[in-house]
Each structure stands twice: as C-alpha cells, then as structure tokens.
Coordinates of C-alpha atoms and ligand atoms in Angstrom, one line a residue:
M1 CA -29.2 12.3 4.4
M2 CA -28.3 10.2 7.3
N3 CA -30.6 10.1 10.1
L4 CA -30.2 9.5 13.8
V5 CA -30.7 5.7 13.5
M6 CA -28.0 5.5 11.0
A7 CA -25.8 7.4 13.1
Q8 CA -26.2 5.0 16.1
Q9 CA -25.5 2.0 13.9
H10 CA -22.2 0.3 14.1
T11 CA -19.9 -0.6 11.2
V12 CA -17.1 -2.9 11.3
V13 CA -14.5 -2.5 8.6
I14 CA -12.4 -5.4 7.7
G15 CA -8.8 -4.2 6.6
A16 CA -6.9 -1.1 7.1
G17 CA -5.7 -0.6 3.5
P18 CA -6.9 2.1 1.1
A19 CA -10.2 0.7 0.8
G20 CA -10.9 0.1 4.5
L21 CA -9.5 3.3 5.7
T22 CA -11.4 5.3 3.0
A23 CA -14.6 3.7 4.2
A24 CA -13.8 4.4 7.8
Y25 CA -12.9 8.0 6.9
E26 CA -16.1 8.6 5.0
L27 CA -18.2 7.1 8.0
T28 CA -16.3 9.2 10.8
R29 CA -16.6 12.4 8.7
R30 CA -20.5 11.9 9.0
D31 CA -20.3 11.0 12.6
A32 CA -21.0 7.3 12.2
S33 CA -19.6 4.7 14.4
V34 CA -17.0 2.5 13.0
E35 CA -14.3 0.0 14.1
V36 CA -11.6 -1.0 11.5
V37 CA -9.9 -4.3 12.3
E38 CA -6.6 -5.2 10.7
S39 CA -4.8 -8.4 10.9
D40 CA -1.2 -6.8 10.3
D41 CA 0.7 -4.6 12.5
V42 CA 0.7 -1.6 10.1
V43 CA -1.8 0.1 8.1
G44 CA -1.9 0.7 4.3
G45 CA -2.1 -2.9 3.2
I46 CA -0.3 -3.3 -0.2
S47 CA -0.1 0.6 -0.2
R48 CA 2.0 0.6 3.1
T49 CA 5.3 2.0 3.4
V50 CA 7.8 -0.7 5.1
E51 CA 10.4 0.9 7.2
R52 CA 13.5 -0.9 8.3
D53 CA 16.5 0.7 10.0
G54 CA 15.3 4.1 8.9
W55 CA 15.0 3.1 5.1
R56 CA 11.5 3.2 3.7
F57 CA 10.0 1.3 0.7
D58 CA 7.1 0.7 -1.2
I59 CA 5.4 -2.7 -2.1
G60 CA 6.2 -1.9 -5.9
G61 CA 6.1 1.8 -6.3
H62 CA 2.7 3.6 -5.9
R63 CA 1.9 6.5 -8.0
F64 CA -0.9 8.7 -7.1
F65 CA -2.8 9.1 -10.1
T66 CA -6.5 9.3 -10.7
K67 CA -9.0 10.4 -13.1
V68 CA -11.6 10.2 -10.3
P69 CA -11.9 13.7 -8.9
Q70 CA -13.5 12.8 -5.6
V71 CA -10.5 10.4 -4.9
A72 CA -7.9 13.0 -5.9
A73 CA -9.9 15.5 -3.6
L74 CA -9.7 13.1 -0.6
W75 CA -6.0 12.5 -1.0
H76 CA -5.5 16.2 -0.7
E77 CA -7.9 16.4 2.1
I78 CA -6.0 13.7 4.1
L79 CA -2.4 15.0 3.4
A80 CA -1.3 18.7 3.3
A81 CA 0.0 20.1 0.1
E82 CA 3.6 20.2 1.4
D83 CA 3.4 16.4 2.2
F84 CA 3.1 15.8 -1.7
L85 CA 5.9 15.6 -4.1
L86 CA 5.2 16.1 -7.9
R87 CA 7.7 13.5 -9.4
P88 CA 8.9 13.1 -13.0
R89 CA 8.5 9.8 -14.4
M90 CA 11.4 7.9 -15.9
S91 CA 11.5 4.2 -16.6
R92 CA 13.7 2.2 -19.1
I93 CA 13.9 -1.4 -20.2
H94 CA 16.9 -3.4 -19.5
Y95 CA 17.7 -5.8 -22.4
R96 CA 21.2 -7.6 -22.5
G97 CA 23.2 -4.9 -21.0
R98 CA 21.5 -1.9 -22.6
L99 CA 18.8 0.4 -21.2
F100 CA 16.2 1.4 -23.7
D101 CA 14.1 4.6 -23.2
Y102 CA 10.7 3.5 -22.2
P103 CA 8.5 4.6 -24.1
L104 CA 11.0 3.6 -26.8
K105 CA 12.2 6.4 -28.9
A106 CA 13.5 5.8 -32.3
G107 CA 17.1 7.2 -31.9
N108 CA 17.6 5.5 -28.6
A109 CA 16.3 2.1 -29.8
L110 CA 18.4 2.4 -33.0
R111 CA 21.6 3.2 -30.9
N112 CA 20.9 0.5 -28.6
L113 CA 20.1 -2.3 -31.0
G114 CA 22.6 -1.2 -33.6
V115 CA 21.7 -1.1 -37.3
V116 CA 22.1 -4.7 -37.9
E117 CA 19.8 -5.8 -35.1
A118 CA 17.2 -3.1 -35.9
T119 CA 17.4 -4.4 -39.5
R120 CA 16.9 -8.0 -38.3
C121 CA 13.8 -6.8 -36.2
V122 CA 12.3 -5.1 -39.1
G123 CA 12.9 -8.2 -41.2
S124 CA 11.5 -10.6 -38.6
Y125 CA 8.4 -8.1 -38.5
L126 CA 7.9 -8.4 -42.4
W127 CA 8.3 -12.1 -42.2
S128 CA 5.7 -12.2 -39.6
R129 CA 3.4 -10.3 -41.9
L130 CA 4.1 -12.8 -44.7
R131 CA 3.9 -16.0 -42.6
P132 CA 2.1 -15.3 -39.4
P133 CA 2.4 -18.1 -36.7
A134 CA -0.2 -20.6 -37.3
D135 CA -1.3 -20.5 -33.6
Q136 CA -2.4 -17.1 -32.4
S137 CA -4.6 -18.1 -29.7
H138 CA -1.9 -17.5 -27.2
F139 CA 0.1 -14.5 -26.1
E140 CA 3.4 -15.6 -28.1
G141 CA 1.6 -16.3 -31.2
W142 CA -0.5 -13.2 -31.2
V143 CA 2.3 -10.9 -30.4
S144 CA 4.8 -12.5 -32.7
A145 CA 2.3 -12.2 -35.4
R146 CA 2.0 -8.4 -35.0
F147 CA 5.6 -7.5 -34.1
G148 CA 7.8 -10.4 -35.4
A149 CA 9.3 -13.1 -33.3
R150 CA 12.5 -10.8 -32.5
L151 CA 10.9 -7.9 -31.0
Y152 CA 8.4 -10.3 -29.2
R153 CA 11.5 -12.0 -27.6
M154 CA 13.0 -8.8 -26.6
F155 CA 10.2 -6.8 -25.3
F156 CA 7.5 -9.0 -24.4
K157 CA 8.3 -12.7 -23.4
T158 CA 10.7 -12.6 -20.5
Y159 CA 8.9 -10.0 -18.5
T160 CA 5.5 -11.3 -19.2
E161 CA 6.4 -14.9 -18.2
K162 CA 8.2 -13.6 -15.0
V163 CA 5.1 -11.6 -13.9
W164 CA 2.6 -14.4 -14.4
G165 CA 4.9 -17.3 -13.7
I166 CA 3.7 -19.3 -16.8
P167 CA 5.0 -19.8 -20.3
A168 CA 3.7 -17.3 -22.8
T169 CA 2.2 -19.9 -24.9
E170 CA -0.1 -20.6 -21.8
L171 CA -1.4 -17.0 -21.7
Q172 CA -4.5 -16.2 -23.7
A173 CA -4.2 -14.0 -26.6
D174 CA -7.2 -11.8 -25.5
W175 CA -5.1 -10.5 -23.0
A176 CA -2.5 -9.4 -25.4
A177 CA -5.1 -8.0 -27.6
Q178 CA -6.6 -6.0 -24.7
R179 CA -3.2 -4.9 -23.2
I180 CA -1.6 -4.1 -26.5
K181 CA -4.7 -2.1 -27.6
N182 CA -3.7 0.4 -24.7
L183 CA -0.1 -0.4 -24.4
S184 CA 2.5 2.1 -25.5
L185 CA 5.2 -0.4 -25.6
A186 CA 3.7 -1.9 -28.7
G187 CA 2.9 1.4 -30.2
A188 CA 6.4 2.6 -29.2
V189 CA 8.1 -0.2 -30.7
R190 CA 6.4 0.3 -33.8
N191 CA 6.9 4.0 -33.8
A192 CA 10.6 3.4 -33.0
L193 CA 11.4 0.9 -35.4
L194 CA 8.8 0.3 -38.3
P195 CA 7.5 2.4 -41.1
S196 CA 5.2 5.2 -40.2
R197 CA 2.2 3.6 -42.0
D198 CA 2.2 0.8 -39.3
R199 CA 2.0 3.4 -36.5
T200 CA -0.8 3.4 -34.2
A201 CA -1.8 6.2 -31.8
I202 CA 0.2 6.1 -28.6
T203 CA -1.8 6.6 -25.6
S204 CA 0.0 9.3 -23.6
L205 CA 1.9 8.1 -20.5
I206 CA 1.8 10.0 -17.4
E207 CA 4.8 12.0 -17.2
E208 CA 4.5 13.3 -13.7
F209 CA 2.8 11.9 -10.8
E210 CA 2.1 12.8 -7.1
Y211 CA 3.8 10.9 -4.4
P212 CA 3.6 11.4 -0.6
K213 CA 7.0 12.4 0.5
Y214 CA 7.5 9.5 3.0
G215 CA 5.8 6.9 0.7
P216 CA 2.1 5.8 0.2
G217 CA 2.0 4.5 3.8
M218 CA 2.2 8.2 4.9
M219 CA -1.3 8.7 3.5
W220 CA -2.8 5.8 5.3
E221 CA -1.0 6.3 8.6
R222 CA -2.5 9.9 8.6
C223 CA -5.8 8.6 7.3
A224 CA -5.8 6.2 10.4
E225 CA -5.2 9.2 12.6
L226 CA -7.8 11.2 11.4
V227 CA -10.3 8.3 11.9
T228 CA -9.2 7.9 15.3
R229 CA -9.5 11.4 16.0
A230 CA -12.8 11.6 14.8
G231 CA -14.1 9.0 17.1
G232 CA -13.5 5.8 15.1
R233 CA -11.3 3.0 16.3
V234 CA -8.6 1.3 14.4
T235 CA -7.3 -1.9 15.9
L236 CA -4.1 -3.5 14.7
N237 CA -3.2 -7.1 15.0
A238 CA -6.8 -7.9 14.9
P239 CA -7.6 -10.6 12.2
A240 CA -11.3 -10.9 11.5
Q241 CA -11.9 -14.6 12.0
T242 CA -15.6 -15.0 11.7
V243 CA -18.6 -13.1 10.2
H244 CA -21.7 -14.3 12.1
R245 CA -24.9 -14.3 10.2
A246 CA -28.5 -14.6 11.5
G247 CA -31.8 -13.6 10.2
G248 CA -30.5 -13.0 6.9
R249 CA -27.9 -10.5 7.7
A250 CA -24.5 -10.3 9.2
V251 CA -24.7 -9.7 13.0
A252 CA -21.3 -9.5 14.4
V253 CA -17.4 -10.1 13.6
T254 CA -15.1 -12.1 15.8
V255 CA -11.5 -11.0 15.9
T256 CA -8.6 -12.1 17.9
D257 CA -6.4 -9.2 19.3
A258 CA -4.2 -8.3 22.2
T259 CA -7.2 -8.7 24.6
G260 CA -8.2 -12.1 23.4
T261 CA -11.1 -13.1 21.4
R262 CA -13.7 -10.5 20.8
R263 CA -17.1 -10.6 19.3
I264 CA -18.2 -7.1 17.8
A265 CA -21.7 -6.6 17.0
A266 CA -22.2 -5.1 13.5
D267 CA -24.9 -3.3 11.8
H268 CA -22.9 -3.3 8.8
V269 CA -19.6 -5.1 7.6
V270 CA -17.4 -3.4 4.9
S271 CA -15.0 -6.1 4.0
S272 CA -11.5 -5.4 2.2
M273 CA -10.3 -8.8 3.1
P274 CA -9.6 -11.3 0.3
I275 CA -13.3 -12.2 -0.8
S276 CA -12.4 -16.0 -0.7
A277 CA -11.3 -15.6 2.9
L278 CA -14.4 -13.7 3.7
V279 CA -16.6 -16.6 2.3
R280 CA -14.6 -19.0 4.6
A281 CA -15.1 -16.7 7.7
M282 CA -19.0 -17.2 7.3
D283 CA -20.8 -18.7 10.3
P284 CA -22.9 -20.6 9.6
P285 CA -21.0 -21.6 6.6
A286 CA -21.8 -20.5 3.0
P287 CA -23.2 -23.4 0.9
E288 CA -20.8 -25.6 -0.7
P289 CA -21.0 -24.2 -4.3
V290 CA -20.0 -20.8 -2.9
R291 CA -17.2 -22.2 -0.8
A292 CA -16.0 -24.1 -3.8
A293 CA -16.1 -20.8 -5.8
A294 CA -14.0 -19.1 -3.0
D295 CA -11.5 -22.0 -3.1
A296 CA -11.1 -21.6 -6.9
L297 CA -9.8 -17.9 -6.6
R298 CA -6.0 -17.6 -6.9
Y299 CA -3.3 -14.9 -6.3
R300 CA 0.2 -14.0 -7.4
D301 CA 2.5 -13.0 -4.7
F302 CA 5.4 -10.7 -4.5
L303 CA 8.6 -9.9 -2.8
T304 CA 11.0 -7.1 -2.7
V305 CA 14.7 -7.2 -2.1
A306 CA 15.8 -3.9 -1.1
L307 CA 19.4 -3.2 -1.3
V308 CA 21.1 0.0 0.2
V309 CA 23.7 1.4 -2.3
P310 CA 25.7 4.7 -2.7
S311 CA 23.4 7.0 -4.8
T312 CA 25.9 7.3 -7.2
A313 CA 25.6 3.5 -8.0
G314 CA 21.8 4.0 -8.5
F315 CA 20.1 5.3 -11.7
P316 CA 17.9 8.4 -12.4
D317 CA 14.8 6.1 -13.3
N318 CA 11.9 5.5 -10.8
W319 CA 12.1 1.9 -12.0
I320 CA 13.8 -0.3 -14.8
Y321 CA 12.0 -3.2 -16.3
V322 CA 14.3 -6.3 -16.8
H323 CA 13.7 -8.0 -19.9
T324 CA 17.2 -9.4 -20.0
P325 CA 16.9 -13.3 -19.8
G326 CA 18.7 -15.4 -17.2
V327 CA 17.9 -13.5 -14.0
R328 CA 14.7 -13.7 -11.9
V329 CA 14.2 -10.2 -11.0
G330 CA 11.4 -8.5 -12.9
R331 CA 11.6 -4.9 -12.0
I332 CA 13.9 -2.7 -10.1
Q333 CA 12.8 0.4 -8.1
N334 CA 15.1 3.1 -7.1
F335 CA 13.4 4.5 -4.1
G336 CA 15.5 7.5 -4.0
S337 CA 14.0 8.6 -7.3
W338 CA 10.7 8.2 -5.9
S339 CA 11.3 10.5 -2.9
P340 CA 14.7 11.8 -1.2
Y341 CA 12.7 11.3 2.1
L342 CA 12.8 7.5 1.7
V343 CA 16.6 7.3 1.7
R344 CA 19.6 8.9 3.5
D345 CA 22.0 11.4 2.1
G346 CA 24.6 9.9 -0.2
F347 CA 22.7 6.5 -0.5
T348 CA 19.7 5.2 -2.2
C349 CA 17.7 2.0 -1.9
L350 CA 17.1 -0.3 -4.9
G351 CA 14.0 -2.6 -4.7
L352 CA 14.4 -5.7 -6.8
E353 CA 10.9 -7.0 -7.3
Y354 CA 10.2 -10.7 -7.8
F355 CA 7.0 -12.2 -8.7
V356 CA 6.4 -15.4 -6.8
N357 CA 3.9 -17.8 -5.5
V358 CA 3.8 -18.3 -1.6
G359 CA 5.6 -21.4 -0.7
D360 CA 7.7 -21.5 -4.0
E361 CA 11.6 -21.6 -3.8
L362 CA 12.0 -17.8 -3.8
W363 CA 9.2 -17.1 -1.3
S364 CA 10.6 -19.7 1.1
A365 CA 14.3 -18.7 0.7
D366 CA 15.9 -17.1 3.7
D367 CA 16.4 -13.5 3.7
D368 CA 20.3 -13.6 3.6
A369 CA 20.0 -15.9 0.4
L370 CA 17.4 -13.4 -1.2
V371 CA 19.8 -10.6 -0.5
A372 CA 22.7 -12.5 -2.0
L373 CA 20.6 -13.4 -5.0
G374 CA 19.6 -9.7 -5.4
T375 CA 23.1 -8.6 -5.1
A376 CA 24.4 -11.1 -7.6
E377 CA 21.6 -10.2 -10.1
L378 CA 22.4 -6.7 -10.0
A379 CA 26.0 -7.5 -10.7
R380 CA 24.9 -9.8 -13.6
L381 CA 22.9 -7.1 -15.1
G382 CA 26.0 -4.8 -14.9
L383 CA 24.0 -2.3 -12.8
V384 CA 25.8 -2.4 -9.5
D385 CA 29.0 -3.8 -8.1
P386 CA 28.4 -6.3 -5.3
E387 CA 30.9 -4.2 -3.1
A388 CA 28.6 -1.3 -3.2
V389 CA 25.9 -3.0 -1.4
S390 CA 25.9 -2.2 2.3
A391 CA 22.6 -3.6 3.6
G392 CA 19.7 -5.6 2.5
Y393 CA 16.0 -6.2 3.5
V394 CA 13.5 -8.4 2.2
V395 CA 9.7 -7.7 2.2
R396 CA 7.1 -10.3 1.3
M397 CA 3.7 -9.4 0.2
P398 CA 1.2 -12.3 -0.3
K399 CA -1.8 -11.9 -2.6
A400 CA -0.3 -9.0 -4.3
Y401 CA -2.2 -9.8 -7.4
P402 CA -5.8 -11.4 -7.7
V403 CA -5.2 -13.9 -10.6
Y404 CA -7.8 -13.9 -13.6
D405 CA -7.8 -17.5 -14.4
E406 CA -10.2 -19.5 -16.2
G407 CA -13.4 -19.6 -14.2
Y408 CA -12.5 -16.8 -11.8
E409 CA -15.3 -14.4 -13.3
Q410 CA -17.9 -17.0 -12.7
A411 CA -16.6 -17.7 -9.1
V412 CA -16.6 -14.0 -8.2
E413 CA -20.1 -13.8 -9.6
T414 CA -21.3 -16.8 -7.6
I415 CA -19.9 -15.2 -4.5
R416 CA -21.0 -11.8 -5.2
R417 CA -24.7 -13.0 -5.7
W418 CA -24.7 -15.1 -2.6
L419 CA -23.4 -12.3 -0.4
A420 CA -26.1 -9.9 -1.9
E421 CA -28.8 -12.6 -1.0
A422 CA -27.6 -13.9 2.3
V423 CA -25.8 -10.9 4.0
P424 CA -26.8 -7.9 2.1
N425 CA -25.1 -5.8 5.0
V426 CA -21.7 -7.2 4.0
Y427 CA -20.1 -5.0 1.6
P428 CA -17.0 -6.3 -0.4
V429 CA -14.8 -3.4 -1.4
G430 CA -11.2 -2.7 -2.8
R431 CA -8.9 -4.9 -4.7
N432 CA -8.8 -8.5 -3.1
G433 CA -11.9 -7.5 -1.4
M434 CA -13.6 -7.9 -4.9
H435 CA -10.9 -10.0 -6.5
R436 CA -10.4 -7.2 -9.0
Y437 CA -7.2 -5.5 -10.3
N438 CA -8.2 -2.1 -8.7
N439 CA -5.5 0.5 -8.1
Q440 CA -5.8 2.8 -4.9
D441 CA -8.2 4.9 -6.5
H442 CA -10.7 2.4 -7.7
S443 CA -10.3 0.7 -4.3
M444 CA -11.1 3.9 -2.5
L445 CA -13.9 4.6 -4.8
T446 CA -15.6 1.4 -4.1
A447 CA -15.5 2.2 -0.4
M448 CA -16.9 5.8 -0.8
L449 CA -19.9 4.4 -2.8
T450 CA -20.4 1.7 -0.2
V451 CA -20.5 4.4 2.6
S452 CA -23.1 6.4 0.6
N453 CA -25.3 3.2 0.2
I454 CA -24.9 2.5 3.9
L455 CA -25.7 6.2 5.1
D456 CA -27.9 7.5 2.3
G457 CA -29.6 4.5 1.1
T458 CA -28.4 5.0 -2.4
A459 CA -27.9 1.8 -4.7
H460 CA -24.6 2.3 -6.3
D461 CA -23.0 -0.7 -7.8
V462 CA -19.6 -0.9 -6.9
W463 CA -19.0 -3.8 -9.2
T464 CA -19.4 -1.4 -12.1
V465 CA -16.1 0.5 -10.8
N466 CA -13.1 0.1 -13.0
V467 CA -15.3 -1.8 -15.5
E468 CA -16.4 0.4 -18.5
E469 CA -13.9 3.1 -18.1
S470 CA -10.6 3.2 -19.9
Y471 CA -7.9 5.3 -18.3
H472 CA -4.8 5.2 -20.0
E473 CA -2.2 4.7 -17.3
E474 CA 0.5 2.1 -17.4
S475 CA 2.7 1.2 -14.6
G476 CA 4.6 -2.2 -15.4
H477 CA 2.3 -5.1 -14.9
E478 CA -0.2 -2.7 -13.3
Q479 CA -1.5 -2.2 -16.9
T480 CA -4.7 -0.3 -17.2
G481 CA -7.0 -0.4 -20.0
A482 CA -10.5 -0.7 -21.2
G483 CA -11.8 -3.7 -19.1
Q484 CA -14.4 -6.0 -20.6
H485 CA -17.4 -5.9 -18.5
G486 CA -16.9 -7.6 -15.4
T487 CA -13.3 -8.1 -15.8
G488 CA -12.1 -4.7 -14.5
R489 CA -8.4 -3.7 -15.0
A490 CA -6.8 -5.6 -17.8
A491 CA -4.9 -8.6 -16.6
P492 CA -4.5 -11.8 -18.5
V493 CA -6.7 -14.9 -18.1
L494 CA -4.6 -17.7 -17.1
P495 CA -5.0 -21.3 -17.5
H496 CA -6.3 -22.5 -14.0
R497 CA -3.4 -24.9 -13.1
A498 CA -1.0 -21.9 -13.7
A499 CA -1.6 -20.5 -10.3
A500 CA -2.2 -23.7 -8.2
Ligands
FAD1 C1 3.4 -4.3 -7.2 C2 2.2 -3.2 -7.2 C3 2.3 -1.8 -7.6 C4 1.1 -1.2 -7.3 N1 1.3 0.2 -8.1 C5 0.3 1.0 -7.6 C6 0.3 2.5 -8.1 O1 1.4 2.9 -8.7 N2 -0.8 3.2 -7.8 C7 -1.8 2.7 -7.2 O2 -2.8 3.6 -6.9 N3 -1.9 1.5 -6.9 C8 -1.1 0.5 -7.2 N4 -1.1 -0.6 -6.8 C9 -2.4 -1.2 -6.2 C10 -2.6 -0.9 -4.7 O3 -1.6 -1.5 -3.9 C11 -3.9 -1.4 -4.3 O4 -4.9 -1.0 -5.1 C12 -4.4 -1.0 -2.9 O5 -3.6 -1.2 -1.9 C13 -5.8 -1.8 -2.6 O6 -6.3 -1.3 -1.3 P1 -7.2 -2.3 -0.5 O7 -7.6 -1.7 0.8 O8 -8.4 -2.8 -1.4 O9 -6.5 -3.8 -0.3 P2 -5.2 -4.0 0.6 O10 -4.1 -2.9 0.3 O11 -4.8 -5.3 0.1 O12 -5.6 -3.9 2.0 C14 -6.3 -4.9 2.6 C15 -6.1 -5.0 4.2 O13 -6.9 -6.0 4.8 C16 -6.0 -6.6 5.6 N5 -6.7 -8.0 6.0 C17 -6.8 -9.1 5.1 N6 -7.3 -10.1 5.8 C18 -7.9 -9.5 7.1 C19 -8.6 -10.2 8.0 N7 -9.0 -11.5 8.1 N8 -8.8 -9.3 9.0 C20 -8.5 -8.1 9.2 N9 -7.7 -7.5 8.1 C21 -7.4 -8.3 7.0 C22 -4.7 -6.8 5.0 O14 -3.7 -7.0 6.0 C23 -4.5 -5.4 4.5 O15 -4.1 -4.5 5.4 C24 0.0 -1.5 -6.9 C25 -0.1 -2.8 -6.4 C26 1.1 -3.7 -6.5 C27 0.9 -5.2 -5.9

C-alpha cells in the first residue's frame, strides 16, 4: 500500500491521451500528486474528438472494446451509463462500384461478383494451388498463393498498399501469415467462394461495440475533469521539452507553456510522448547508440477529410473499406452511424481517411484542395454527388501508427534497456510511448500497471502487455492478433526505406 512518502512524491505525466490520463486518474484516485503536461490544446491524443462548427469527428473511428476487465471497469467509472451507446457494427468493402458485405457472405459476394467473375476467382485459386507463385517471401506472393491472384487483387492489394504506402511486394510475408491467421476477410473469402473443405474457422468479429455518445474524446475530457477535481493538474499547450537527469534518475521536466518556460521537479515521469522524442529530450543526452536507435523509429501519419452531406446521401455502415483502385482514400467513416450526437438532424459527416507521411503531397496540400479531392473521390466511387457536399474539414494526425520496420524491435529494445538503467523512474507507456500497436485498452493497461509499480512497488513488466495474448478483434488496419513476443499487435514489418 502507498505510504506517506509516496503520497508526497510528485509525478509528471507527459501527454494527455488515454495512457497519460489513465495514469493521472489512477494517481489522483490514490491521492498522489500529479501534473499532466500536454503539448496540444485538447486532451485525448489520437483518441480525441475533433469539433469544427459543431460537427464532431474521430481520428478514425474508436470502438470501445476490450478483454481487459479493469479497463472496461474504468471506462464505466469515468462515464455514466447514459453516456455510452451500444452500436451495431456494419462495414462493407467498396470494390469497383459494388459494396461487399464484410465479413463476406456467399450470397452477397456471388451477386456482386456475378457467376462469371466468381468462377474466374475459383479458377485463379485452383491455378494458384497447382502453380503457386515462386516467390512467397512477400505479401503479394504469400496471399496470391493461398487465395489466387484474382482475389488477392480485389481484396488485399490496394487497401494494404494504401495503408502502408509501399508495394505489396515489399511487405514481408510473415505479416500476411500472422494477419491472415486471425483475419476474417481471408476466412470469409474462402467461406464465401471456395469449397467447404478449404474453409478455416473464422474468428468472430465484434458485432456490437460501445461508444461514448459524443465520441471518444468525451471519455478523455471527462477523465481530465476528474483528475483536476481530485487535485491533479492538467496543463494544455505545454510541450515537455527536456527531461533532466542526475544521479541515475530523472529529476525534472522542462515545459514551455503560456507562462513561459517552467522546470517541474519530478520524482517520477510517466511518458506517453513518442519514445523516440523522449530519448531526444534527455539532458544530459542519451549515449549515441541510444539516440541512433531513437532516430531509426518511423511512423505512418494520417489525415481525415470530413465532408458534411445530407443523411440520405450517407450509408448505414460505420465505415467502408475502399478497395477500388484509382482513388487515394482508404476508408470512409460515416460519423452519423457511430453516433447521432456527432452530427445534426438531417445531415451526416463522412470521414475520408488518407494514410500519408508527414510532408508528402497529400499532407502538405491545403485544406481546400483536400476537400475538393475528397468530394471528387466520393463522386468517382459513385457514393455521393458533389452537389450534396455542404462543408468540409481536414484533420491531420501525425504519428498515428508506429511503423514496424526492419530493425525497429532492436531499436526499441536498445531504448528500453537504456531507460531502465539510466532513468529507472521514467516509465514509457501507451502506443507511441512504447512504439507499439496498442489500442486504447492496452495503452491504458500499461499506465495502470505503471502506477501500481510507482505506488505499490510492484514489478509489472508493461512490455508484456499486448504481446502474448490474442484477442480477436479487427478494425481495418487496426488488425489485432496473436503478436509474436516483443512485437505486440499485428502489423507488418516494413523495409526500412519505406517509411523514410
Ligand atoms: C485510425 C485509428 C483508429 C483507431 N481505432 C481504435 C479503436 O477502434 N479502438 C481503440 O481502442 N483504439 C483505436 N486506436 C488506437 C488509439 O487511438 C490509441 O491506442 C490511443 O490513443 C493511444 O493512447 P496514448 O495515450 O498512448 O497515445 P496518444 O493518443 O498518442 O496520446 C499521446 C499524447 O501525448 C501528447 N504529446 C506528445 N508529445 C508530447 C510532448 N513532448 N509533451 C507533452 N505532450 C506530448 C500528444 O499530443 C498526445 O495528446 C486507433 C488509432 C488510429 C490511428
């Protein structure tokens, strides 16, 4: 149990996303002293809800689903039952003007493909069994060998290439192996089109999920409020710039906020800022090999073009995957299907998701050009008439995805070891904080375990969270699955140059 000395110690939490705010909530719940410093002007991190002119949208779409009971309990402690909606899940795949049920269903797939195309797919599959591609070391070869080139081109190639920004021939096959082991699309395609002896067991998809009625940001805004009410401090527009170390520990964090530059003495530092930036913030600096490891870590960035349209122009799905070639958009959210509280009567807001790299042509395009692109692509897909679009907004989110490229695992390990030795009172938590494909629940769990380590002297290893377990949820490229040790949530290992 926490003693008086612990109670008097001060923890600085870097970042007011799910991990940072969970840490602060758990600390204040136990009367420990805490300040959260957040570089942005809103809380929630990637799980924020953006509001523009009264419209609300998510970065992606954030389903609240977890197999970790203490996380579910915390969500329900923070928000009252009436603030949660239980939403049905519906999503389809857009392919060349047709919408395929996802998971694929035999009747629907046959109707959409037509008997001729379906026969071709089965033929291409049989051909791949007879003459498998010689090179199966990459995603394309591996998937084509198992599903045939035709199904591969329809249901795997374009979307995967959009998400990761590199040709599927440069994605390693082991990701496909891992992903498809748990991925229902593969099983569903087989179930829909192939003879029953080829069927694999399909992992059940989550058909319903919880969602705060004003979006995920509502959870984190409320959490910040509760932290403040319990005596903690949450400071926005306050980027942590330096983590000072002395005597084998971190001793203070310097932030710049509205009051100027401030040095906050710290007994503990919980960090959800990107682990690469944490290393670069160290003073005195980390040794050269650790800085090199930090510099080697890469990210994939993300932007949403949100377009306001009459609700009749929308669709019932929560989101649609766009597998149709010739457009840049990867996925389209219908925020009105997530929650009627995000939109206004008679209208909905469609969130067109583009997977980008900071500084590339899409990231750098001005908002009007992006709104025009989104409007044109919706029309090209045959989904919405351009005349129906009454407003558009652009939301950019850097570092949405930690990239698993060659060598990333070694780089994270180098940093992890150095932090544990040189500054054992600095605790990396969360998603980018640990460079791991964590969803909210696992990000929160790392924070909860960390607080227990700080206050109770436990020795939970947060690096084992989201590693061994396999929880069969899938949400677009937020694929989950049985992670290999040290890898965490399933994501492809990319060639190093890809993310450069
Ligand atoms: C497209 C997409 C869809 C997703 N869908 C789901 C879903 O359906 N369900 C789900 O549970 N999860 C989902 N996630 C994952 C979820 O967004 C993350 O797991 C979660 O937000 C991670 O929380 P975090 O606190 O670790 O990090 P973040 O949310 O990244 O928060 C970190 C915070 O630290 C701040 N920060 C950074 N540097 C500094 C600094 N130097 N000083 C001060 N502050 C700093 C940032 O501004 C940010 O606010 C999705 C993610 C994406 C990209």
